[in-house]
Amino acid sequence: MSQLLALVFHPEVFLATNPPLFYLWAWLVGSCGASEAWLRGGSLVCGLVLVELTRRLALELGLTHRCALLAAAFVAGAPLAIEYSTDFSHYAPVAVLITGSFLLLLRGLRTGRTGGWHAYFTCMVAGFYLHYVFLVVGLAHTLFVLWPCCLHRRGGGAAALVGFATRGVSAVLSVLPWLPVSFFSVALC
């Protein structure tokens, strides 16, 4: 564990172009074994999870079981998803976190349960610490939540808005220590 903390908080990590969870992901997958199969195994597991999350997301969107299976089949056969699932990179976990966060957002809006919002918050923070694209994902989710509310199409959404807003503020506060480093790292690219 001390090796992990030394790796994540090493000064060179703060000058790198990847957030700290990328290095944690690389360390976890690399600690399982040094062979190429072990290194690619983490991405392969994420690719399999992505297929199931796609099916669940389709069901959450109100599609039939047949359409959900078709969506999962499209993801399973998508060339880019296959490439990310067989490559040792952080793109497969990022795809899982993006899909999972949207699924948790939809469930949080539908049910309003606190546990669902906590899972969404955790997914978003983990996603930001894995890849900077989650700044855009968070903005897209905010627009997704606010757009129907601004058009008054969704009634009784006050509890959902409060849940989303409190978890959104929590997520921003959680990534606040890393924001200056992330902007500096992106500026170096």
JSON list of C-alpha atoms in Angstrom, two decimals:
[
{"chain": "A", "resi": 1, "resn": "MET", "atom": "CA", "xyz": [0.00, 0.00, 0.00]},
{"chain": "A", "resi": 2, "resn": "SER", "atom": "CA", "xyz": [2.87, 2.36, 0.72]},
{"chain": "A", "resi": 3, "resn": "GLN", "atom": "CA", "xyz": [4.20, 1.74, -2.80]},
{"chain": "A", "resi": 4, "resn": "LEU", "atom": "CA", "xyz": [0.81, 2.68, -4.20]},
{"chain": "A", "resi": 5, "resn": "LEU", "atom": "CA", "xyz": [0.65, 5.93, -2.22]},
{"chain": "A", "resi": 6, "resn": "ALA", "atom": "CA", "xyz": [4.20, 6.78, -3.21]},
{"chain": "A", "resi": 7, "resn": "LEU", "atom": "CA", "xyz": [3.28, 6.18, -6.85]},
{"chain": "A", "resi": 8, "resn": "VAL", "atom": "CA", "xyz": [0.09, 8.26, -6.77]},
{"chain": "A", "resi": 9, "resn": "PHE", "atom": "CA", "xyz": [1.60, 11.17, -4.84]},
{"chain": "A", "resi": 10, "resn": "HIS", "atom": "CA", "xyz": [4.95, 11.19, -6.65]},
{"chain": "A", "resi": 11, "resn": "PRO", "atom": "CA", "xyz": [5.89, 14.69, -7.92]},
{"chain": "A", "resi": 12, "resn": "GLU", "atom": "CA", "xyz": [6.18, 13.44, -11.50]},
{"chain": "A", "resi": 13, "resn": "VAL", "atom": "CA", "xyz": [2.53, 12.36, -11.38]},
{"chain": "A", "resi": 14, "resn": "PHE", "atom": "CA", "xyz": [1.51, 15.98, -10.90]},
{"chain": "A", "resi": 15, "resn": "LEU", "atom": "CA", "xyz": [3.40, 16.94, -14.04]},
{"chain": "A", "resi": 16, "resn": "ALA", "atom": "CA", "xyz": [1.99, 14.08, -16.08]},
{"chain": "A", "resi": 17, "resn": "THR", "atom": "CA", "xyz": [-0.94, 14.39, -18.42]},
{"chain": "A", "resi": 18, "resn": "ASN", "atom": "CA", "xyz": [-3.10, 11.73, -16.74]},
{"chain": "A", "resi": 19, "resn": "PRO", "atom": "CA", "xyz": [-5.11, 12.02, -13.53]},
{"chain": "A", "resi": 20, "resn": "PRO", "atom": "CA", "xyz": [-4.00, 9.94, -10.51]},
{"chain": "A", "resi": 21, "resn": "LEU", "atom": "CA", "xyz": [-6.56, 7.14, -10.87]},
{"chain": "A", "resi": 22, "resn": "PHE", "atom": "CA", "xyz": [-4.97, 6.25, -14.20]},
{"chain": "A", "resi": 23, "resn": "TYR", "atom": "CA", "xyz": [-1.77, 5.36, -12.36]},
{"chain": "A", "resi": 24, "resn": "LEU", "atom": "CA", "xyz": [-3.75, 3.46, -9.74]},
{"chain": "A", "resi": 25, "resn": "TRP", "atom": "CA", "xyz": [-5.46, 1.50, -12.54]},
{"chain": "A", "resi": 26, "resn": "ALA", "atom": "CA", "xyz": [-2.11, 0.73, -14.14]},
{"chain": "A", "resi": 27, "resn": "TRP", "atom": "CA", "xyz": [-0.64, -0.33, -10.80]},
{"chain": "A", "resi": 28, "resn": "LEU", "atom": "CA", "xyz": [-3.61, -2.57, -9.92]},
{"chain": "A", "resi": 29, "resn": "VAL", "atom": "CA", "xyz": [-3.65, -4.31, -13.28]},
{"chain": "A", "resi": 30, "resn": "GLY", "atom": "CA", "xyz": [0.14, -4.55, -13.39]},
{"chain": "A", "resi": 31, "resn": "SER", "atom": "CA", "xyz": [0.37, -5.98, -9.88]},
{"chain": "A", "resi": 32, "resn": "CYS", "atom": "CA", "xyz": [-1.70, -8.99, -10.93]},
{"chain": "A", "resi": 33, "resn": "GLY", "atom": "CA", "xyz": [1.08, -10.17, -13.20]},
{"chain": "A", "resi": 34, "resn": "ALA", "atom": "CA", "xyz": [3.65, -8.98, -15.65]},
{"chain": "A", "resi": 35, "resn": "SER", "atom": "CA", "xyz": [2.43, -10.89, -18.66]},
{"chain": "A", "resi": 36, "resn": "GLU", "atom": "CA", "xyz": [0.64, -9.19, -21.50]},
{"chain": "A", "resi": 37, "resn": "ALA", "atom": "CA", "xyz": [-2.49, -11.24, -20.84]},
{"chain": "A", "resi": 38, "resn": "TRP", "atom": "CA", "xyz": [-2.74, -9.89, -17.29]},
{"chain": "A", "resi": 39, "resn": "LEU", "atom": "CA", "xyz": [-2.21, -6.32, -18.48]},
{"chain": "A", "resi": 40, "resn": "ARG", "atom": "CA", "xyz": [-5.01, -6.62, -21.03]},
{"chain": "A", "resi": 41, "resn": "GLY", "atom": "CA", "xyz": [-7.28, -8.58, -18.68]},
{"chain": "A", "resi": 42, "resn": "GLY", "atom": "CA", "xyz": [-8.50, -5.50, -16.82]},
{"chain": "A", "resi": 43, "resn": "SER", "atom": "CA", "xyz": [-9.63, -3.85, -20.02]},
{"chain": "A", "resi": 44, "resn": "LEU", "atom": "CA", "xyz": [-11.26, -7.09, -21.15]},
{"chain": "A", "resi": 45, "resn": "VAL", "atom": "CA", "xyz": [-13.29, -7.29, -17.94]},
{"chain": "A", "resi": 46, "resn": "CYS", "atom": "CA", "xyz": [-14.31, -3.65, -18.42]},
{"chain": "A", "resi": 47, "resn": "GLY", "atom": "CA", "xyz": [-15.40, -4.44, -21.98]},
{"chain": "A", "resi": 48, "resn": "LEU", "atom": "CA", "xyz": [-17.63, -7.26, -20.74]},
{"chain": "A", "resi": 49, "resn": "VAL", "atom": "CA", "xyz": [-19.09, -5.02, -18.04]},
{"chain": "A", "resi": 50, "resn": "LEU", "atom": "CA", "xyz": [-19.75, -2.34, -20.66]},
{"chain": "A", "resi": 51, "resn": "VAL", "atom": "CA", "xyz": [-21.91, -4.74, -22.66]},
{"chain": "A", "resi": 52, "resn": "GLU", "atom": "CA", "xyz": [-24.07, -5.49, -19.60]},
{"chain": "A", "resi": 53, "resn": "LEU", "atom": "CA", "xyz": [-24.28, -1.82, -18.60]},
{"chain": "A", "resi": 54, "resn": "THR", "atom": "CA", "xyz": [-25.45, -0.99, -22.12]},
{"chain": "A", "resi": 55, "resn": "ARG", "atom": "CA", "xyz": [-28.23, -3.55, -21.81]},
{"chain": "A", "resi": 56, "resn": "ARG", "atom": "CA", "xyz": [-29.29, -2.14, -18.45]},
{"chain": "A", "resi": 57, "resn": "LEU", "atom": "CA", "xyz": [-29.12, 1.42, -19.74]},
{"chain": "A", "resi": 58, "resn": "ALA", "atom": "CA", "xyz": [-31.39, 0.53, -22.65]},
{"chain": "A", "resi": 59, "resn": "LEU", "atom": "CA", "xyz": [-33.88, -1.02, -20.22]},
{"chain": "A", "resi": 60, "resn": "GLU", "atom": "CA", "xyz": [-33.68, 2.06, -17.99]},
{"chain": "A", "resi": 61, "resn": "LEU", "atom": "CA", "xyz": [-34.48, 4.22, -21.01]},
{"chain": "A", "resi": 62, "resn": "GLY", "atom": "CA", "xyz": [-37.68, 2.24, -21.44]},
{"chain": "A", "resi": 63, "resn": "LEU", "atom": "CA", "xyz": [-36.72, 0.07, -24.37]},
{"chain": "A", "resi": 64, "resn": "THR", "atom": "CA", "xyz": [-37.92, -3.51, -24.71]},
{"chain": "A", "resi": 65, "resn": "HIS", "atom": "CA", "xyz": [-35.74, -6.48, -23.75]},
{"chain": "A", "resi": 66, "resn": "ARG", "atom": "CA", "xyz": [-35.20, -7.28, -27.41]},
{"chain": "A", "resi": 67, "resn": "CYS", "atom": "CA", "xyz": [-33.96, -3.74, -28.11]},
{"chain": "A", "resi": 68, "resn": "ALA", "atom": "CA", "xyz": [-31.76, -3.83, -25.02]},
{"chain": "A", "resi": 69, "resn": "LEU", "atom": "CA", "xyz": [-30.14, -7.06, -26.20]},
{"chain": "A", "resi": 70, "resn": "LEU", "atom": "CA", "xyz": [-29.66, -5.54, -29.65]},
{"chain": "A", "resi": 71, "resn": "ALA", "atom": "CA", "xyz": [-27.97, -2.47, -28.11]},
{"chain": "A", "resi": 72, "resn": "ALA", "atom": "CA", "xyz": [-25.69, -4.73, -26.07]},
{"chain": "A", "resi": 73, "resn": "ALA", "atom": "CA", "xyz": [-24.87, -6.73, -29.22]},
{"chain": "A", "resi": 74, "resn": "PHE", "atom": "CA", "xyz": [-23.97, -3.54, -31.07]},
{"chain": "A", "resi": 75, "resn": "VAL", "atom": "CA", "xyz": [-21.59, -2.54, -28.28]},
{"chain": "A", "resi": 76, "resn": "ALA", "atom": "CA", "xyz": [-20.13, -6.05, -28.13]},
{"chain": "A", "resi": 77, "resn": "GLY", "atom": "CA", "xyz": [-19.43, -5.96, -31.86]},
{"chain": "A", "resi": 78, "resn": "ALA", "atom": "CA", "xyz": [-18.33, -2.34, -32.15]},
{"chain": "A", "resi": 79, "resn": "PRO", "atom": "CA", "xyz": [-14.76, -2.21, -33.47]},
{"chain": "A", "resi": 80, "resn": "LEU", "atom": "CA", "xyz": [-13.70, 0.61, -31.14]},
{"chain": "A", "resi": 81, "resn": "ALA", "atom": "CA", "xyz": [-15.13, -1.16, -28.08]},
{"chain": "A", "resi": 82, "resn": "ILE", "atom": "CA", "xyz": [-13.31, -4.35, -29.09]},
{"chain": "A", "resi": 83, "resn": "GLU", "atom": "CA", "xyz": [-10.05, -2.46, -29.54]},
{"chain": "A", "resi": 84, "resn": "TYR", "atom": "CA", "xyz": [-10.35, -0.73, -26.16]},
{"chain": "A", "resi": 85, "resn": "SER", "atom": "CA", "xyz": [-11.22, -4.05, -24.51]},
{"chain": "A", "resi": 86, "resn": "THR", "atom": "CA", "xyz": [-8.09, -5.72, -25.82]},
{"chain": "A", "resi": 87, "resn": "ASP", "atom": "CA", "xyz": [-5.67, -2.86, -25.23]},
{"chain": "A", "resi": 88, "resn": "PHE", "atom": "CA", "xyz": [-3.93, -1.97, -21.97]},
{"chain": "A", "resi": 89, "resn": "SER", "atom": "CA", "xyz": [-5.25, 1.55, -21.57]},
{"chain": "A", "resi": 90, "resn": "HIS", "atom": "CA", "xyz": [-7.71, 3.42, -19.44]},
{"chain": "A", "resi": 91, "resn": "TYR", "atom": "CA", "xyz": [-10.30, 3.88, -22.18]},
{"chain": "A", "resi": 92, "resn": "ALA", "atom": "CA", "xyz": [-12.28, 0.73, -21.33]},
{"chain": "A", "resi": 93, "resn": "PRO", "atom": "CA", "xyz": [-12.72, 1.78, -17.67]},
{"chain": "A", "resi": 94, "resn": "VAL", "atom": "CA", "xyz": [-13.63, 5.29, -18.84]},
{"chain": "A", "resi": 95, "resn": "ALA", "atom": "CA", "xyz": [-16.35, 3.86, -21.11]},
{"chain": "A", "resi": 96, "resn": "VAL", "atom": "CA", "xyz": [-17.67, 1.78, -18.20]},
{"chain": "A", "resi": 97, "resn": "LEU", "atom": "CA", "xyz": [-17.74, 4.81, -15.90]},
{"chain": "A", "resi": 98, "resn": "ILE", "atom": "CA", "xyz": [-19.45, 7.01, -18.50]},
{"chain": "A", "resi": 99, "resn": "THR", "atom": "CA", "xyz": [-22.14, 4.40, -19.19]},
{"chain": "A", "resi": 100, "resn": "GLY", "atom": "CA", "xyz": [-22.50, 3.57, -15.51]},
{"chain": "A", "resi": 101, "resn": "SER", "atom": "CA", "xyz": [-22.77, 7.20, -14.48]},
{"chain": "A", "resi": 102, "resn": "PHE", "atom": "CA", "xyz": [-25.54, 7.84, -17.01]},
{"chain": "A", "resi": 103, "resn": "LEU", "atom": "CA", "xyz": [-27.38, 4.72, -15.85]},
{"chain": "A", "resi": 104, "resn": "LEU", "atom": "CA", "xyz": [-27.06, 5.85, -12.22]},
{"chain": "A", "resi": 105, "resn": "LEU", "atom": "CA", "xyz": [-28.19, 9.36, -13.17]},
{"chain": "A", "resi": 106, "resn": "LEU", "atom": "CA", "xyz": [-31.34, 8.00, -14.81]},
{"chain": "A", "resi": 107, "resn": "ARG", "atom": "CA", "xyz": [-32.05, 5.76, -11.82]},
{"chain": "A", "resi": 108, "resn": "GLY", "atom": "CA", "xyz": [-31.45, 8.64, -9.43]},
{"chain": "A", "resi": 109, "resn": "LEU", "atom": "CA", "xyz": [-33.87, 10.84, -11.33]},
{"chain": "A", "resi": 110, "resn": "ARG", "atom": "CA", "xyz": [-36.46, 8.06, -11.49]},
{"chain": "A", "resi": 111, "resn": "THR", "atom": "CA", "xyz": [-36.27, 6.81, -7.90]},
{"chain": "A", "resi": 112, "resn": "GLY", "atom": "CA", "xyz": [-34.71, 9.70, -5.99]},
{"chain": "A", "resi": 113, "resn": "ARG", "atom": "CA", "xyz": [-33.07, 7.27, -3.57]},
{"chain": "A", "resi": 114, "resn": "THR", "atom": "CA", "xyz": [-30.06, 8.52, -1.66]},
{"chain": "A", "resi": 115, "resn": "GLY", "atom": "CA", "xyz": [-28.02, 5.38, -2.33]},
{"chain": "A", "resi": 116, "resn": "GLY", "atom": "CA", "xyz": [-28.38, 5.82, -6.07]},
{"chain": "A", "resi": 117, "resn": "TRP", "atom": "CA", "xyz": [-27.20, 9.40, -5.86]},
{"chain": "A", "resi": 118, "resn": "HIS", "atom": "CA", "xyz": [-24.20, 8.35, -3.77]},
{"chain": "A", "resi": 119, "resn": "ALA", "atom": "CA", "xyz": [-23.30, 5.71, -6.36]},
{"chain": "A", "resi": 120, "resn": "TYR", "atom": "CA", "xyz": [-23.62, 8.36, -9.11]},
{"chain": "A", "resi": 121, "resn": "PHE", "atom": "CA", "xyz": [-21.40, 10.75, -7.15]},
{"chain": "A", "resi": 122, "resn": "THR", "atom": "CA", "xyz": [-18.76, 8.05, -6.62]},
{"chain": "A", "resi": 123, "resn": "CYS", "atom": "CA", "xyz": [-18.83, 7.11, -10.29]},
{"chain": "A", "resi": 124, "resn": "MET", "atom": "CA", "xyz": [-18.41, 10.72, -11.41]},
{"chain": "A", "resi": 125, "resn": "VAL", "atom": "CA", "xyz": [-15.53, 11.44, -9.02]},
{"chain": "A", "resi": 126, "resn": "ALA", "atom": "CA", "xyz": [-13.77, 8.20, -9.99]},
{"chain": "A", "resi": 127, "resn": "GLY", "atom": "CA", "xyz": [-14.29, 9.09, -13.64]},
{"chain": "A", "resi": 128, "resn": "PHE", "atom": "CA", "xyz": [-12.76, 12.53, -13.22]},
{"chain": "A", "resi": 129, "resn": "TYR", "atom": "CA", "xyz": [-9.76, 11.09, -11.43]},
{"chain": "A", "resi": 130, "resn": "LEU", "atom": "CA", "xyz": [-9.36, 8.59, -14.28]},
{"chain": "A", "resi": 131, "resn": "HIS", "atom": "CA", "xyz": [-9.79, 10.90, -17.30]},
{"chain": "A", "resi": 132, "resn": "TYR", "atom": "CA", "xyz": [-10.42, 14.59, -17.84]},
{"chain": "A", "resi": 133, "resn": "VAL", "atom": "CA", "xyz": [-13.31, 13.88, -20.22]},
{"chain": "A", "resi": 134, "resn": "PHE", "atom": "CA", "xyz": [-15.52, 13.66, -17.15]},
{"chain": "A", "resi": 135, "resn": "LEU", "atom": "CA", "xyz": [-15.62, 17.44, -16.97]},
{"chain": "A", "resi": 136, "resn": "VAL", "atom": "CA", "xyz": [-17.61, 17.27, -20.20]},
{"chain": "A", "resi": 137, "resn": "VAL", "atom": "CA", "xyz": [-19.66, 14.30, -18.94]},
{"chain": "A", "resi": 138, "resn": "GLY", "atom": "CA", "xyz": [-20.63, 16.26, -15.82]},
{"chain": "A", "resi": 139, "resn": "LEU", "atom": "CA", "xyz": [-21.65, 19.25, -17.93]},
{"chain": "A", "resi": 140, "resn": "ALA", "atom": "CA", "xyz": [-23.71, 17.02, -20.24]},
{"chain": "A", "resi": 141, "resn": "HIS", "atom": "CA", "xyz": [-25.45, 15.41, -17.26]},
{"chain": "A", "resi": 142, "resn": "THR", "atom": "CA", "xyz": [-26.24, 18.83, -15.81]},
{"chain": "A", "resi": 143, "resn": "LEU", "atom": "CA", "xyz": [-27.78, 19.95, -19.09]},
{"chain": "A", "resi": 144, "resn": "PHE", "atom": "CA", "xyz": [-29.70, 16.67, -19.32]},
{"chain": "A", "resi": 145, "resn": "VAL", "atom": "CA", "xyz": [-31.20, 17.25, -15.88]},
{"chain": "A", "resi": 146, "resn": "LEU", "atom": "CA", "xyz": [-31.90, 20.97, -16.24]},
{"chain": "A", "resi": 147, "resn": "TRP", "atom": "CA", "xyz": [-33.27, 21.08, -19.79]},
{"chain": "A", "resi": 148, "resn": "PRO", "atom": "CA", "xyz": [-36.62, 19.34, -19.12]},
{"chain": "A", "resi": 149, "resn": "CYS", "atom": "CA", "xyz": [-37.00, 21.20, -15.84]},
{"chain": "A", "resi": 150, "resn": "CYS", "atom": "CA", "xyz": [-36.53, 24.53, -17.59]},
{"chain": "A", "resi": 151, "resn": "LEU", "atom": "CA", "xyz": [-39.17, 23.56, -20.16]},
{"chain": "A", "resi": 152, "resn": "HIS", "atom": "CA", "xyz": [-41.57, 22.46, -17.36]},
{"chain": "A", "resi": 153, "resn": "ARG", "atom": "CA", "xyz": [-42.02, 19.05, -18.95]},
{"chain": "A", "resi": 154, "resn": "ARG", "atom": "CA", "xyz": [-41.27, 17.09, -15.83]},
{"chain": "A", "resi": 155, "resn": "GLY", "atom": "CA", "xyz": [-43.49, 17.59, -12.82]},
{"chain": "A", "resi": 156, "resn": "GLY", "atom": "CA", "xyz": [-42.45, 16.82, -9.27]},
{"chain": "A", "resi": 157, "resn": "GLY", "atom": "CA", "xyz": [-38.76, 16.90, -10.09]},
{"chain": "A", "resi": 158, "resn": "ALA", "atom": "CA", "xyz": [-37.78, 19.07, -7.13]},
{"chain": "A", "resi": 159, "resn": "ALA", "atom": "CA", "xyz": [-36.51, 16.12, -5.07]},
{"chain": "A", "resi": 160, "resn": "ALA", "atom": "CA", "xyz": [-34.52, 14.84, -8.04]},
{"chain": "A", "resi": 161, "resn": "LEU", "atom": "CA", "xyz": [-33.04, 18.28, -8.62]},
{"chain": "A", "resi": 162, "resn": "VAL", "atom": "CA", "xyz": [-32.05, 18.59, -4.97]},
{"chain": "A", "resi": 163, "resn": "GLY", "atom": "CA", "xyz": [-30.44, 15.14, -5.04]},
{"chain": "A", "resi": 164, "resn": "PHE", "atom": "CA", "xyz": [-28.57, 15.93, -8.24]},
{"chain": "A", "resi": 165, "resn": "ALA", "atom": "CA", "xyz": [-27.50, 19.38, -7.06]},
{"chain": "A", "resi": 166, "resn": "THR", "atom": "CA", "xyz": [-26.19, 18.23, -3.68]},
{"chain": "A", "resi": 167, "resn": "ARG", "atom": "CA", "xyz": [-24.23, 15.37, -5.25]},
{"chain": "A", "resi": 168, "resn": "GLY", "atom": "CA", "xyz": [-22.99, 17.68, -7.98]},
{"chain": "A", "resi": 169, "resn": "VAL", "atom": "CA", "xyz": [-21.66, 20.16, -5.45]},
{"chain": "A", "resi": 170, "resn": "SER", "atom": "CA", "xyz": [-20.09, 17.28, -3.53]},
{"chain": "A", "resi": 171, "resn": "ALA", "atom": "CA", "xyz": [-18.43, 16.00, -6.70]},
{"chain": "A", "resi": 172, "resn": "VAL", "atom": "CA", "xyz": [-17.03, 19.43, -7.53]},
{"chain": "A", "resi": 173, "resn": "LEU", "atom": "CA", "xyz": [-15.68, 19.80, -3.99]},
{"chain": "A", "resi": 174, "resn": "SER", "atom": "CA", "xyz": [-14.13, 16.33, -4.22]},
{"chain": "A", "resi": 175, "resn": "VAL", "atom": "CA", "xyz": [-12.20, 17.12, -7.37]},
{"chain": "A", "resi": 176, "resn": "LEU", "atom": "CA", "xyz": [-11.35, 20.71, -6.39]},
{"chain": "A", "resi": 177, "resn": "PRO", "atom": "CA", "xyz": [-7.87, 19.82, -5.07]},
{"chain": "A", "resi": 178, "resn": "TRP", "atom": "CA", "xyz": [-6.95, 18.29, -8.42]},
{"chain": "A", "resi": 179, "resn": "LEU", "atom": "CA", "xyz": [-8.45, 20.96, -10.72]},
{"chain": "A", "resi": 180, "resn": "PRO", "atom": "CA", "xyz": [-5.40, 23.28, -10.78]},
{"chain": "A", "resi": 181, "resn": "VAL", "atom": "CA", "xyz": [-3.13, 20.32, -11.51]},
{"chain": "A", "resi": 182, "resn": "SER", "atom": "CA", "xyz": [-5.48, 19.07, -14.23]},
{"chain": "A", "resi": 183, "resn": "PHE", "atom": "CA", "xyz": [-5.66, 22.45, -15.96]},
{"chain": "A", "resi": 184, "resn": "PHE", "atom": "CA", "xyz": [-1.87, 22.74, -15.77]},
{"chain": "A", "resi": 185, "resn": "SER", "atom": "CA", "xyz": [-1.46, 19.23, -17.19]},
{"chain": "A", "resi": 186, "resn": "VAL", "atom": "CA", "xyz": [-3.88, 19.85, -20.04]},
{"chain": "A", "resi": 187, "resn": "ALA", "atom": "CA", "xyz": [-2.14, 23.13, -20.84]},
{"chain": "A", "resi": 188, "resn": "LEU", "atom": "CA", "xyz": [1.15, 21.24, -21.22]},
{"chain": "A", "resi": 189, "resn": "CYS", "atom": "CA", "xyz": [-0.31, 18.97, -23.93]}
]
